[in-house]
PDB file of C-alpha atoms in Angstrom:
ATOM      1  CA  MET A  68     -13.944  -7.130 -10.275  1.00  0.00           C
ATOM      2  CA  GLN A  69     -15.376  -7.811  -7.146  1.00  0.00           C
ATOM      3  CA  ILE A  70     -15.960  -5.586  -3.989  1.00  0.00           C
ATOM      4  CA  GLU A  71     -15.543  -7.681  -0.625  1.00  0.00           C
ATOM      5  CA  LYS A  72     -16.219  -6.619   2.935  1.00  0.00           C
ATOM      6  CA  ASN A  73     -14.685  -6.890   6.062  1.00  0.00           C
ATOM      7  CA  VAL A  74     -11.643  -8.868   4.671  1.00  0.00           C
ATOM      8  CA  HIS A  75      -9.063  -8.288   7.436  1.00  0.00           C
ATOM      9  CA  SER A  76     -11.731  -8.980  10.433  1.00  0.00           C
ATOM     10  CA  ASN A  77     -11.885 -12.759   8.769  1.00  0.00           C
ATOM     11  CA  ASN A  78      -8.686 -12.922   7.960  1.00  0.00           C
ATOM     12  CA  ILE A  79      -7.266 -12.274  11.555  1.00  0.00           C
ATOM     13  CA  ILE A  80      -9.303 -14.370  13.291  1.00  0.00           C
ATOM     14  CA  GLN A  81      -8.387 -17.513  11.153  1.00  0.00           C
ATOM     15  CA  PHE A  82      -4.823 -16.470  11.279  1.00  0.00           C
ATOM     16  CA  ALA A  83      -4.766 -16.135  14.931  1.00  0.00           C
ATOM     17  CA  GLU A  84      -6.362 -19.497  15.230  1.00  0.00           C
ATOM     18  CA  ASN A  85      -3.935 -21.306  13.413  1.00  0.00           C
ATOM     19  CA  HIS A  86      -0.973 -19.557  15.204  1.00  0.00           C
ATOM     20  CA  LYS A  87      -1.272 -19.581  18.643  1.00  0.00           C
ATOM     21  CA  GLU A  88       1.268 -16.926  19.594  1.00  0.00           C
ATOM     22  CA  VAL A  89      -0.823 -14.000  17.652  1.00  0.00           C
ATOM     23  CA  LEU A  90      -1.918 -11.397  19.779  1.00  0.00           C
ATOM     24  CA  VAL A  91      -3.974  -8.318  18.799  1.00  0.00           C
ATOM     25  CA  MET A  92      -3.543  -4.985  20.296  1.00  0.00           C
ATOM     26  CA  SER A  93      -5.453  -1.887  19.506  1.00  0.00           C
ATOM     27  CA  ALA A  94      -5.823   1.857  20.491  1.00  0.00           C
ATOM     28  CA  ASP A  95      -9.021   2.536  21.258  1.00  0.00           C
ATOM     29  CA  LEU A  96      -9.708   1.615  17.572  1.00  0.00           C
ATOM     30  CA  GLY A  97     -11.076  -1.924  17.633  1.00  0.00           C
ATOM     31  CA  THR A  98     -14.105  -1.417  15.883  1.00  0.00           C
ATOM     32  CA  SER A  99     -12.673   0.801  13.211  1.00  0.00           C
ATOM     33  CA  CYS A 100      -9.861  -1.480  12.350  1.00  0.00           C
ATOM     34  CA  GLU A 101     -11.626  -4.199  11.874  1.00  0.00           C
ATOM     35  CA  VAL A 102     -11.042  -6.401  14.969  1.00  0.00           C
ATOM     36  CA  GLY A 103     -14.585  -6.172  16.883  1.00  0.00           C
ATOM     37  CA  GLU A 104     -15.213  -9.678  15.896  1.00  0.00           C
ATOM     38  CA  PHE A 105     -11.847 -10.864  16.983  1.00  0.00           C
ATOM     39  CA  ALA A 106     -12.452  -9.524  20.695  1.00  0.00           C
ATOM     40  CA  LYS A 107     -15.575 -11.346  20.854  1.00  0.00           C
ATOM     41  CA  LYS A 108     -13.929 -14.637  19.554  1.00  0.00           C
ATOM     42  CA  LEU A 109     -10.781 -14.400  21.210  1.00  0.00           C
ATOM     43  CA  PRO A 110     -10.805 -12.245  24.003  1.00  0.00           C
ATOM     44  CA  GLU A 111      -8.040 -13.799  25.754  1.00  0.00           C
ATOM     45  CA  ARG A 112      -5.959 -12.573  22.899  1.00  0.00           C
ATOM     46  CA  TYR A 113      -7.450  -9.676  22.238  1.00  0.00           C
ATOM     47  CA  LEU A 114      -5.616  -6.237  24.545  1.00  0.00           C
ATOM     48  CA  SER A 115      -7.181  -2.934  24.224  1.00  0.00           C
ATOM     49  CA  MET A 116      -4.452  -0.413  25.070  1.00  0.00           C
ATOM     50  CA  GLY A 117      -6.966   2.891  24.944  1.00  0.00           C
ATOM     51  CA  ILE A 118      -5.623   5.762  23.308  1.00  0.00           C
ATOM     52  CA  ALA A 119      -2.104   5.540  24.387  1.00  0.00           C
ATOM     53  CA  GLU A 120      -0.030   4.591  21.280  1.00  0.00           C
ATOM     54  CA  GLN A 121       3.336   5.186  22.797  1.00  0.00           C
ATOM     55  CA  ASN A 122       2.449   2.570  26.023  1.00  0.00           C
ATOM     56  CA  MET A 123       0.959   0.534  23.342  1.00  0.00           C
ATOM     57  CA  LEU A 124       4.563   0.038  21.090  1.00  0.00           C
ATOM     58  CA  GLY A 125       6.361  -0.510  24.464  1.00  0.00           C
ATOM     59  CA  TRP A 126       4.271  -2.993  25.474  1.00  0.00           C
ATOM     60  CA  ALA A 127       4.311  -4.592  22.136  1.00  0.00           C
ATOM     61  CA  ALA A 128       8.177  -4.831  22.468  1.00  0.00           C
ATOM     62  CA  GLY A 129       8.169  -6.627  26.110  1.00  0.00           C
ATOM     63  CA  LEU A 130       5.232  -9.218  24.539  1.00  0.00           C
ATOM     64  CA  ALA A 131       7.216  -9.982  21.158  1.00  0.00           C
ATOM     65  CA  LYS A 132      10.625 -10.251  23.498  1.00  0.00           C
ATOM     66  CA  GLU A 133       8.492 -13.145  25.561  1.00  0.00           C
ATOM     67  CA  GLY A 134       7.755 -14.976  22.195  1.00  0.00           C
ATOM     68  CA  PHE A 135       4.166 -13.546  21.517  1.00  0.00           C
ATOM     69  CA  ARG A 136       3.560 -12.140  17.912  1.00  0.00           C
ATOM     70  CA  PRO A 137       1.644  -8.488  18.792  1.00  0.00           C
ATOM     71  CA  PHE A 138      -0.403  -7.127  15.677  1.00  0.00           C
ATOM     72  CA  LEU A 139      -1.004  -3.651  16.267  1.00  0.00           C
ATOM     73  CA  HIS A 140      -4.100  -2.117  15.070  1.00  0.00           C
ATOM     74  CA  THR A 141      -4.840   1.995  14.617  1.00  0.00           C
ATOM     75  CA  PHE A 142      -5.229   4.186  12.138  1.00  0.00           C
ATOM     76  CA  ALA A 143      -1.882   4.673  10.304  1.00  0.00           C
ATOM     77  CA  VAL A 144      -0.865   8.132  11.456  1.00  0.00           C
ATOM     78  CA  PHE A 145      -1.149   7.064  15.108  1.00  0.00           C
ATOM     79  CA  LEU A 146       1.572   4.137  14.500  1.00  0.00           C
ATOM     80  CA  TYR A 147       4.413   6.534  13.395  1.00  0.00           C
ATOM     81  CA  ARG A 148       3.482  10.445  14.297  1.00  0.00           C
ATOM     82  CA  ARG A 149       2.684  10.042  18.047  1.00  0.00           C
ATOM     83  CA  PRO A 150       5.020   7.063  18.898  1.00  0.00           C
ATOM     84  CA  LEU A 151       7.721   7.368  16.982  1.00  0.00           C
ATOM     85  CA  ASP A 152      10.684   7.178  19.422  1.00  0.00           C
ATOM     86  CA  GLN A 153       9.037   4.003  21.217  1.00  0.00           C
ATOM     87  CA  LEU A 154       8.549   2.352  17.201  1.00  0.00           C
ATOM     88  CA  GLU A 155      12.318   3.287  16.669  1.00  0.00           C
ATOM     89  CA  MET A 156      13.970   2.648  20.303  1.00  0.00           C
ATOM     90  CA  SER A 157      11.430  -0.033  21.555  1.00  0.00           C
ATOM     91  CA  ILE A 158      10.795  -2.249  17.972  1.00  0.00           C
ATOM     92  CA  ALA A 159      13.020  -1.199  15.285  1.00  0.00           C
ATOM     93  CA  TYR A 160      16.485  -0.883  17.220  1.00  0.00           C
ATOM     94  CA  PRO A 161      16.180  -4.310  18.967  1.00  0.00           C
ATOM     95  CA  ASN A 162      14.597  -5.891  15.517  1.00  0.00           C
ATOM     96  CA  LEU A 163      11.460  -7.343  17.158  1.00  0.00           C
ATOM     97  CA  PRO A 164       8.564  -9.109  15.082  1.00  0.00           C
ATOM     98  CA  VAL A 165       6.063  -6.530  15.654  1.00  0.00           C
ATOM     99  CA  ALA A 166       3.375  -5.894  12.984  1.00  0.00           C
ATOM    100  CA  LEU A 167       2.171  -2.315  12.781  1.00  0.00           C
ATOM    101  CA  LEU A 168      -1.104  -2.335  11.111  1.00  0.00           C
ATOM    102  CA  GLY A 169      -1.950   1.319  10.146  1.00  0.00           C
ATOM    103  CA  PHE A 170      -5.544   1.597   8.598  1.00  0.00           C
ATOM    104  CA  VAL A 171      -6.984   4.465   6.230  1.00  0.00           C
ATOM    105  CA  PRO A 172      -3.518   5.291   4.828  1.00  0.00           C
ATOM    106  CA  GLY A 173      -2.911   8.179   2.846  1.00  0.00           C
ATOM    107  CA  ILE A 174      -6.346  10.075   1.752  1.00  0.00           C
ATOM    108  CA  THR A 175      -8.627   6.964   1.878  1.00  0.00           C
ATOM    109  CA  THR A 176     -10.095   8.763   4.977  1.00  0.00           C
ATOM    110  CA  PRO A 177     -12.341  11.920   4.899  1.00  0.00           C
ATOM    111  CA  GLY A 178     -10.805  12.646   8.338  1.00  0.00           C
ATOM    112  CA  GLY A 179      -8.404  15.684   7.435  1.00  0.00           C
ATOM    113  CA  ILE A 180      -4.915  15.841   7.702  1.00  0.00           C
ATOM    114  CA  THR A 181      -5.220  14.591  11.467  1.00  0.00           C
ATOM    115  CA  HIS A 182      -5.867  11.279  10.216  1.00  0.00           C
ATOM    116  CA  GLN A 183      -4.311  11.250   6.637  1.00  0.00           C
ATOM    117  CA  SER A 184      -0.842   9.710   6.456  1.00  0.00           C
ATOM    118  CA  ILE A 185       0.635  10.962   3.501  1.00  0.00           C
ATOM    119  CA  GLU A 186       4.503  10.734   4.641  1.00  0.00           C
ATOM    120  CA  ASP A 187       4.576   7.884   6.401  1.00  0.00           C
ATOM    121  CA  VAL A 188       6.408   5.849   3.924  1.00  0.00           C
ATOM    122  CA  GLY A 189       8.668   8.542   3.593  1.00  0.00           C
ATOM    123  CA  ILE A 190       9.489   8.290   7.195  1.00  0.00           C
ATOM    124  CA  MET A 191       8.976   4.966   7.739  1.00  0.00           C
ATOM    125  CA  ARG A 192      11.751   4.149   4.991  1.00  0.00           C
ATOM    126  CA  THR A 193      14.407   5.664   7.042  1.00  0.00           C
ATOM    127  CA  ILE A 194      14.045   3.752   9.925  1.00  0.00           C
ATOM    128  CA  PRO A 195      16.520   0.813   9.912  1.00  0.00           C
ATOM    129  CA  ASN A 196      14.955  -2.815  10.219  1.00  0.00           C
ATOM    130  CA  MET A 197      11.817  -1.511   9.307  1.00  0.00           C
ATOM    131  CA  ASN A 198       9.678  -3.178   6.607  1.00  0.00           C
ATOM    132  CA  ILE A 199       7.093  -1.756   4.496  1.00  0.00           C
ATOM    133  CA  PHE A 200       3.843  -3.403   2.775  1.00  0.00           C
ATOM    134  CA  ASP A 201       1.124  -1.362   1.039  1.00  0.00           C
ATOM    135  CA  CYS A 202      -2.254  -3.240   0.194  1.00  0.00           C
ATOM    136  CA  GLY A 203      -3.848  -2.199  -2.977  1.00  0.00           C
ATOM    137  CA  ASP A 204      -6.905  -4.706  -3.025  1.00  0.00           C
ATOM    138  CA  ALA A 205      -8.470  -7.566  -0.948  1.00  0.00           C
ATOM    139  CA  THR A 206      -5.695 -10.497  -2.037  1.00  0.00           C
ATOM    140  CA  ASP A 207      -3.069  -8.162  -0.809  1.00  0.00           C
ATOM    141  CA  VAL A 208      -5.032  -7.622   2.269  1.00  0.00           C
ATOM    142  CA  GLU A 209      -5.122 -11.597   3.080  1.00  0.00           C
ATOM    143  CA  SER A 210      -1.627 -11.817   2.260  1.00  0.00           C
ATOM    144  CA  ALA A 211      -0.216  -9.449   4.398  1.00  0.00           C
ATOM    145  CA  LEU A 212      -0.764 -11.436   8.040  1.00  0.00           C
ATOM    146  CA  GLU A 213       1.315 -14.388   6.505  1.00  0.00           C
ATOM    147  CA  ILE A 214       3.902 -11.850   4.856  1.00  0.00           C
ATOM    148  CA  CYS A 215       4.304 -10.446   8.509  1.00  0.00           C
ATOM    149  CA  ARG A 216       4.737 -13.843  10.351  1.00  0.00           C
ATOM    150  CA  GLU A 217       7.185 -14.976   7.580  1.00  0.00           C
ATOM    151  CA  ILE A 218       9.695 -12.052   7.924  1.00  0.00           C
ATOM    152  CA  ASN A 219      10.244 -12.356  11.012  1.00  0.00           C
ATOM    153  CA  ALA A 220      11.108  -8.668  11.857  1.00  0.00           C
ATOM    154  CA  PRO A 221       9.162  -5.096  12.397  1.00  0.00           C
ATOM    155  CA  ILE A 222       7.097  -4.333   9.453  1.00  0.00           C
ATOM    156  CA  TYR A 223       4.634  -1.510   8.887  1.00  0.00           C
ATOM    157  CA  VAL A 224       1.451  -2.523   6.733  1.00  0.00           C
ATOM    158  CA  ARG A 225      -0.683   0.111   5.198  1.00  0.00           C
ATOM    159  CA  MET A 226      -3.873  -1.415   5.635  1.00  0.00           C
ATOM    160  CA  LEU A 227      -7.482  -1.422   3.885  1.00  0.00           C
ATOM    161  CA  ARG A 228     -10.321  -1.448   5.356  1.00  0.00           C
ATOM    162  CA  GLY A 229     -14.556  -1.310   4.770  1.00  0.00           C
ATOM    163  CA  ALA A 230     -15.404  -2.330   1.151  1.00  0.00           C
ATOM    164  CA  VAL A 231     -12.059  -3.626  -0.878  1.00  0.00           C
ATOM    165  CA  PRO A 232     -12.079  -4.337  -4.389  1.00  0.00           C
ATOM    166  CA  ARG A 233     -10.758  -7.919  -5.367  1.00  0.00           C
ATOM    167  CA  LEU A 234      -8.144  -6.983  -8.269  1.00  0.00           C
ATOM    168  CA  PHE A 235      -6.108 -10.080  -7.839  1.00  0.00           C
ATOM    169  CA  ASP A 236      -6.908 -13.923  -8.160  1.00  0.00           C
ATOM    170  CA  PRO A 237      -7.072 -15.213  -4.213  1.00  0.00           C
ATOM    171  CA  ASN A 238      -5.315 -18.191  -5.290  1.00  0.00           C
ATOM    172  CA  GLU A 239      -1.976 -16.056  -6.093  1.00  0.00           C
ATOM    173  CA  PRO A 240      -1.105 -14.834  -2.888  1.00  0.00           C
ATOM    174  CA  THR A 241       0.711 -11.479  -3.192  1.00  0.00           C
ATOM    175  CA  LYS A 242       4.544 -12.114  -2.295  1.00  0.00           C
ATOM    176  CA  PHE A 243       6.898 -10.029  -0.174  1.00  0.00           C
ATOM    177  CA  ASN A 244       9.698  -8.086  -2.052  1.00  0.00           C
ATOM    178  CA  LYS A 245       7.774  -8.974  -5.375  1.00  0.00           C
ATOM    179  CA  GLY A 246       5.972  -6.892  -7.790  1.00  0.00           C
ATOM    180  CA  ARG A 247       2.827  -8.286  -9.102  1.00  0.00           C
ATOM    181  CA  LEU A 248       3.078  -7.844 -13.324  1.00  0.00           C
ATOM    182  CA  LEU A 249      -0.086  -6.606 -14.722  1.00  0.00           C
ATOM    183  CA  SER A 250       0.532  -5.726 -18.353  1.00  0.00           C
ATOM    184  CA  GLU A 251       3.737  -6.227 -20.700  1.00  0.00           C
ATOM    185  CA  GLY A 252       4.972  -3.481 -22.755  1.00  0.00           C
ATOM    186  CA  THR A 253       7.964  -1.713 -24.384  1.00  0.00           C
ATOM    187  CA  ASP A 254       6.910   2.170 -24.256  1.00  0.00           C
ATOM    188  CA  ILE A 255       6.609   3.115 -20.660  1.00  0.00           C
ATOM    189  CA  ALA A 256       7.096   1.520 -17.428  1.00  0.00           C
ATOM    190  CA  LEU A 257       4.435   2.252 -14.810  1.00  0.00           C
ATOM    191  CA  PHE A 258       4.531   1.457 -11.067  1.00  0.00           C
ATOM    192  CA  SER A 259       1.484   1.908  -8.922  1.00  0.00           C
ATOM    193  CA  SER A 260       0.657   1.171  -5.486  1.00  0.00           C
ATOM    194  CA  SER A 261      -2.194   1.267  -2.752  1.00  0.00           C
ATOM    195  CA  ILE A 262      -5.591   2.553  -4.227  1.00  0.00           C
ATOM    196  CA  CYS A 263      -3.880   4.148  -7.376  1.00  0.00           C
ATOM    197  CA  THR A 264      -3.414   0.471  -8.802  1.00  0.00           C
ATOM    198  CA  GLU A 265      -7.177   0.042  -9.587  1.00  0.00           C
ATOM    199  CA  GLU A 266      -6.930   3.820 -11.075  1.00  0.00           C
ATOM    200  CA  ALA A 267      -4.058   2.779 -13.282  1.00  0.00           C
ATOM    201  CA  MET A 268      -5.593  -0.305 -14.706  1.00  0.00           C
ATOM    202  CA  ARG A 269      -8.553   1.613 -15.869  1.00  0.00           C
ATOM    203  CA  ALA A 270      -6.250   3.973 -17.407  1.00  0.00           C
ATOM    204  CA  THR A 271      -3.678   1.438 -18.747  1.00  0.00           C
ATOM    205  CA  SER A 272      -6.659  -0.414 -20.497  1.00  0.00           C
ATOM    206  CA  TYR A 273      -7.736   2.392 -22.362  1.00  0.00           C
ATOM    207  CA  LEU A 274      -3.924   3.792 -23.455  1.00  0.00           C
ATOM    208  CA  GLU A 275      -3.419  -0.314 -24.492  1.00  0.00           C
ATOM    209  CA  LYS A 276      -6.408  -0.016 -26.837  1.00  0.00           C
ATOM    210  CA  GLN A 277      -4.743   3.790 -28.339  1.00  0.00           C
ATOM    211  CA  GLY A 278      -1.884   1.331 -29.512  1.00  0.00           C
ATOM    212  CA  LEU A 279       0.584   2.351 -26.375  1.00  0.00           C
ATOM    213  CA  SER A 280       2.542  -0.703 -24.989  1.00  0.00           C
ATOM    214  CA  VAL A 281       2.592  -0.425 -21.154  1.00  0.00           C
ATOM    215  CA  GLN A 282       4.566  -2.523 -18.603  1.00  0.00           C
ATOM    216  CA  HIS A 283       2.571  -2.114 -15.566  1.00  0.00           C
ATOM    217  CA  LEU A 284       3.837  -3.419 -11.968  1.00  0.00           C
ATOM    218  CA  HIS A 285       1.741  -3.334  -8.958  1.00  0.00           C
ATOM    219  CA  ILE A 286       4.121  -2.880  -6.174  1.00  0.00           C
ATOM    220  CA  THR A 287       3.333  -3.931  -2.614  1.00  0.00           C
ATOM    221  CA  THR A 288       6.860  -3.949  -0.834  1.00  0.00           C
ATOM    222  CA  LEU A 289       8.262  -0.593  -0.242  1.00  0.00           C
ATOM    223  CA  LYS A 290      10.729  -1.432   1.731  1.00  0.00           C
ATOM    224  CA  PRO A 291      13.293  -3.521   1.083  1.00  0.00           C
ATOM    225  CA  PHE A 292      13.156  -2.356  -2.605  1.00  0.00           C
ATOM    226  CA  THR A 293      15.257  -4.836  -4.560  1.00  0.00           C
ATOM    227  CA  ASP A 294      12.980  -6.912  -6.261  1.00  0.00           C
ATOM    228  CA  PRO A 295      14.794  -7.557  -9.953  1.00  0.00           C
ATOM    229  CA  LEU A 296      11.721  -6.660 -11.679  1.00  0.00           C
ATOM    230  CA  VAL A 297      11.647  -3.304 -11.376  1.00  0.00           C
ATOM    231  CA  LEU A 298      15.413  -3.003 -12.715  1.00  0.00           C
ATOM    232  CA  GLU A 299      14.322  -5.258 -15.745  1.00  0.00           C
ATOM    233  CA  THR A 300      11.094  -2.974 -16.386  1.00  0.00           C
ATOM    234  CA  LEU A 301      12.919   0.503 -16.431  1.00  0.00           C
ATOM    235  CA  GLU A 302      15.532  -1.264 -18.883  1.00  0.00           C
ATOM    236  CA  LYS A 303      13.415  -2.801 -21.317  1.00  0.00           C
ATOM    237  CA  VAL A 304      10.747   0.810 -21.757  1.00  0.00           C
ATOM    238  CA  LYS A 305      11.351   3.197 -24.434  1.00  0.00           C
ATOM    239  CA  TYR A 306      10.013   6.588 -23.425  1.00  0.00           C
ATOM    240  CA  GLY A 307      10.375   6.419 -19.800  1.00  0.00           C
ATOM    241  CA  VAL A 308       8.590   5.699 -16.510  1.00  0.00           C
ATOM    242  CA  ILE A 309       5.830   6.691 -14.356  1.00  0.00           C
ATOM    243  CA  THR A 310       4.969   5.881 -10.584  1.00  0.00           C
ATOM    244  CA  MET A 311       1.665   6.813  -9.071  1.00  0.00           C
ATOM    245  CA  GLU A 312       1.003   5.990  -5.397  1.00  0.00           C
ATOM    246  CA  ASN A 313      -1.404   7.366  -2.681  1.00  0.00           C
ATOM    247  CA  HIS A 314       1.233   9.355  -0.678  1.00  0.00           C
ATOM    248  CA  SER A 315       3.561  12.198  -0.907  1.00  0.00           C
ATOM    249  CA  VAL A 316       6.044  12.422  -4.223  1.00  0.00           C
ATOM    250  CA  ILE A 317       8.462  12.873  -1.853  1.00  0.00           C
ATOM    251  CA  GLY A 318      10.013   9.785  -0.136  1.00  0.00           C
ATOM    252  CA  GLY A 319       7.491   7.119  -1.398  1.00  0.00           C
ATOM    253  CA  LEU A 320       7.282   5.071  -4.359  1.00  0.00           C
ATOM    254  CA  GLY A 321       8.270   7.719  -6.869  1.00  0.00           C
ATOM    255  CA  THR A 322      11.548   8.566  -4.755  1.00  0.00           C
ATOM    256  CA  SER A 323      12.284   4.695  -4.383  1.00  0.00           C
ATOM    257  CA  VAL A 324      12.040   4.196  -8.296  1.00  0.00           C
ATOM    258  CA  GLY A 325      14.132   7.433  -8.656  1.00  0.00           C
ATOM    259  CA  GLU A 326      16.821   5.783  -6.615  1.00  0.00           C
ATOM    260  CA  VAL A 327      16.824   2.694  -8.846  1.00  0.00           C
ATOM    261  CA  LEU A 328      17.584   4.838 -11.944  1.00  0.00           C
ATOM    262  CA  LEU A 329      20.063   6.770 -10.377  1.00  0.00           C
ATOM    263  CA  GLU A 330      22.046   3.882  -8.930  1.00  0.00           C
ATOM    264  CA  ASN A 331      22.040   1.589 -12.411  1.00  0.00           C
ATOM    265  CA  ARG A 332      22.552   5.189 -14.253  1.00  0.00           C
ATOM    266  CA  ILE A 333      19.501   4.596 -16.408  1.00  0.00           C
ATOM    267  CA  ASN A 334      18.800   7.853 -18.401  1.00  0.00           C
ATOM    268  CA  LYS A 335      15.234   7.768 -18.709  1.00  0.00           C
ATOM    269  CA  GLU A 336      12.714  10.679 -17.623  1.00  0.00           C
ATOM    270  CA  LEU A 337      10.566   9.704 -14.373  1.00  0.00           C
ATOM    271  CA  ILE A 338       7.374  11.268 -13.730  1.00  0.00           C
ATOM    272  CA  LYS A 339       6.078  10.712 -10.261  1.00  0.00           C
ATOM    273  CA  ILE A 340       2.372  10.933  -9.459  1.00  0.00           C
ATOM    274  CA  GLY A 341       1.257  11.505  -6.249  1.00  0.00           C
ATOM    275  CA  ILE A 342       0.441  14.287  -3.502  1.00  0.00           C
ATOM    276  CA  ASN A 343       2.542  17.289  -4.184  1.00  0.00           C
ATOM    277  CA  ASP A 344       4.514  18.957  -1.501  1.00  0.00           C
ATOM    278  CA  GLU A 345       1.299  20.187   0.739  1.00  0.00           C
ATOM    279  CA  TRP A 346      -1.127  19.112   3.179  1.00  0.00           C
ATOM    280  CA  THR A 347      -4.571  17.477   2.095  1.00  0.00           C
ATOM    281  CA  HIS A 348      -7.915  18.017   3.667  1.00  0.00           C
ATOM    282  CA  GLY A 349     -10.826  15.723   4.201  1.00  0.00           C
ATOM    283  CA  ALA A 350     -13.434  14.838   1.883  1.00  0.00           C
ATOM    284  CA  ALA A 351     -14.530  11.588  -0.161  1.00  0.00           C
ATOM    285  CA  LYS A 352     -12.083   9.362  -1.440  1.00  0.00           C
ATOM    286  CA  PRO A 353     -13.095   9.736  -5.119  1.00  0.00           C
ATOM    287  CA  TYR A 354     -13.008  13.489  -4.646  1.00  0.00           C
ATOM    288  CA  LEU A 355     -10.022  13.989  -3.568  1.00  0.00           C
ATOM    289  CA  MET A 356      -8.294  11.255  -5.770  1.00  0.00           C
ATOM    290  CA  LYS A 357      -9.289  13.778  -8.471  1.00  0.00           C
ATOM    291  CA  LYS A 358      -8.132  17.054  -6.362  1.00  0.00           C
ATOM    292  CA  TYR A 359      -4.798  15.656  -6.023  1.00  0.00           C
ATOM    293  CA  GLY A 360      -4.198  13.980  -9.240  1.00  0.00           C
ATOM    294  CA  ILE A 361      -3.835  10.276  -8.567  1.00  0.00           C
ATOM    295  CA  ASP A 362      -6.986   9.139 -10.620  1.00  0.00           C
ATOM    296  CA  ALA A 363      -6.989   7.556 -14.143  1.00  0.00           C
ATOM    297  CA  LEU A 364      -7.044  10.888 -15.926  1.00  0.00           C
ATOM    298  CA  SER A 365      -4.493  12.432 -14.186  1.00  0.00           C
ATOM    299  CA  LEU A 366      -2.306   9.454 -15.291  1.00  0.00           C
ATOM    300  CA  ILE A 367      -2.963   9.545 -18.726  1.00  0.00           C
ATOM    301  CA  LYS A 368      -2.447  13.187 -18.706  1.00  0.00           C
ATOM    302  CA  ALA A 369       1.150  12.430 -17.297  1.00  0.00           C
ATOM    303  CA  VAL A 370       1.404   9.441 -20.082  1.00  0.00           C
ATOM    304  CA  GLU A 371       0.642  12.277 -22.893  1.00  0.00           C
ATOM    305  CA  LYS A 372       3.222  14.469 -21.733  1.00  0.00           C
ATOM    306  CA  LEU A 373       6.019  11.367 -21.333  1.00  0.00           C
ATOM    307  CA  VAL A 374       5.154  10.181 -24.783  1.00  0.00           C
ATOM    308  CA  ASP A 375       4.308  13.835 -26.402  1.00  0.00           C
ATOM    309  CA  ASP A 376       1.166  12.631 -27.564  1.00  0.00           C
ATOM    310  CA  GLU A 377      -2.613  12.813 -26.913  1.00  0.00           C
ATOM    311  CA  PHE A 378      -5.184  10.141 -26.283  1.00  0.00           C
ATOM    312  CA  ASP A 379      -8.271  12.060 -26.040  1.00  0.00           C
ATOM    313  CA  ALA A 380      -9.421  10.867 -22.693  1.00  0.00           C
ATOM    314  CA  THR A 381     -12.671  11.942 -20.663  1.00  0.00           C
ATOM    315  CA  GLU A 382     -14.083  10.936 -17.378  1.00  0.00           C
ATOM    316  CA  ASP A 383     -17.099   9.349 -19.463  1.00  0.00           C
ATOM    317  CA  LYS A 384     -14.692   7.083 -21.527  1.00  0.00           C
ATOM    318  CA  LEU A 385     -12.779   5.995 -18.489  1.00  0.00           C
ATOM    319  CA  GLU A 386     -15.826   5.692 -16.465  1.00  0.00           C
ATOM    320  CA  ALA A 387     -16.826   3.007 -19.147  1.00  0.00           C
ATOM    321  CA  ILE A 388     -14.095   0.872 -18.371  1.00  0.00           C
ATOM    322  CA  ARG A 389     -15.026  -2.265 -16.146  1.00  0.00           C
ATOM    323  CA  LEU A 390     -11.982  -3.933 -14.648  1.00  0.00           C
ATOM    324  CA  GLU A 391     -13.695  -7.545 -14.912  1.00  0.00           C
ATOM    325  CA  ASP A 392     -12.698  -6.863 -18.905  1.00  0.00           C
ATOM    326  CA  TYR A 393      -9.177  -6.172 -18.066  1.00  0.00           C
ATOM    327  CA  ASP A 394      -6.883  -8.487 -19.853  1.00  0.00           C
ATOM    328  CA  ARG A 395      -4.326  -9.576 -17.088  1.00  0.00           C
ATOM    329  CA  VAL A 396      -0.928 -11.033 -17.712  1.00  0.00           C
TER     330      VAL A 396
END
């Protein structure tokens, strides 16, 4: 596994150079959202809108109607909490091709609940015409912009910044509404998204060495949620299903998987790993992932409950697992 920096910064410049209709808009967080270099290299296509998110979404709607492709940059919470009316009425209702790039999703920021978007997917899923894409590694980040262009509709992207792991082959771009199969198995189904996939891969590597067969899907598209591989995975496993997400257990990935189970009358147990019905607080990401139970060890404990077995996992044993040794499908 590699760690790469400023993935989006480099990608957005190249993307805009290839697509002249692209405009970058920021809400006074350009440097924090990795478009500082974009502003220097393509200043005529960079609009700094200040701390005025409602105004920014209104401008984006007007620009989209004139044939531009606005890519909005700010922290995720400031794209749906503050300007929800403008988001719904100005962008989603007329079904305009505006890309909402929301940075520091979930608990990836130490900024506390004012900056942590732990319920964003649940809110955005209810908005008609809205699409949702959730990045989990550098390849997802690199794939996001082209996905935004291709769907030609409102899309909300949970974007990663800074030092981002490279979990997947850059020569195999992430596809919209298609999960990435990381391991095949028949005992349990595991669906993970965002920063939880790295933890899930470590846990799966350990579990498979203990003799457990895991069908693991990395999920990036949270709306629509119609990938046939999801249903195939749910139907093939013996014990049950676990979802793992950097989001509330209400309204996100776990809820989406639960809906598929219900709609298809699949009688299997579902365990949802995520942030419980509570407000989070600020701290370092590794600490928060352990505190709120979205790390590798928490996943193994959930698996033990699901299959009624013990796997003798410890923090030390999991720390010893290197993802570059992980045997991918």
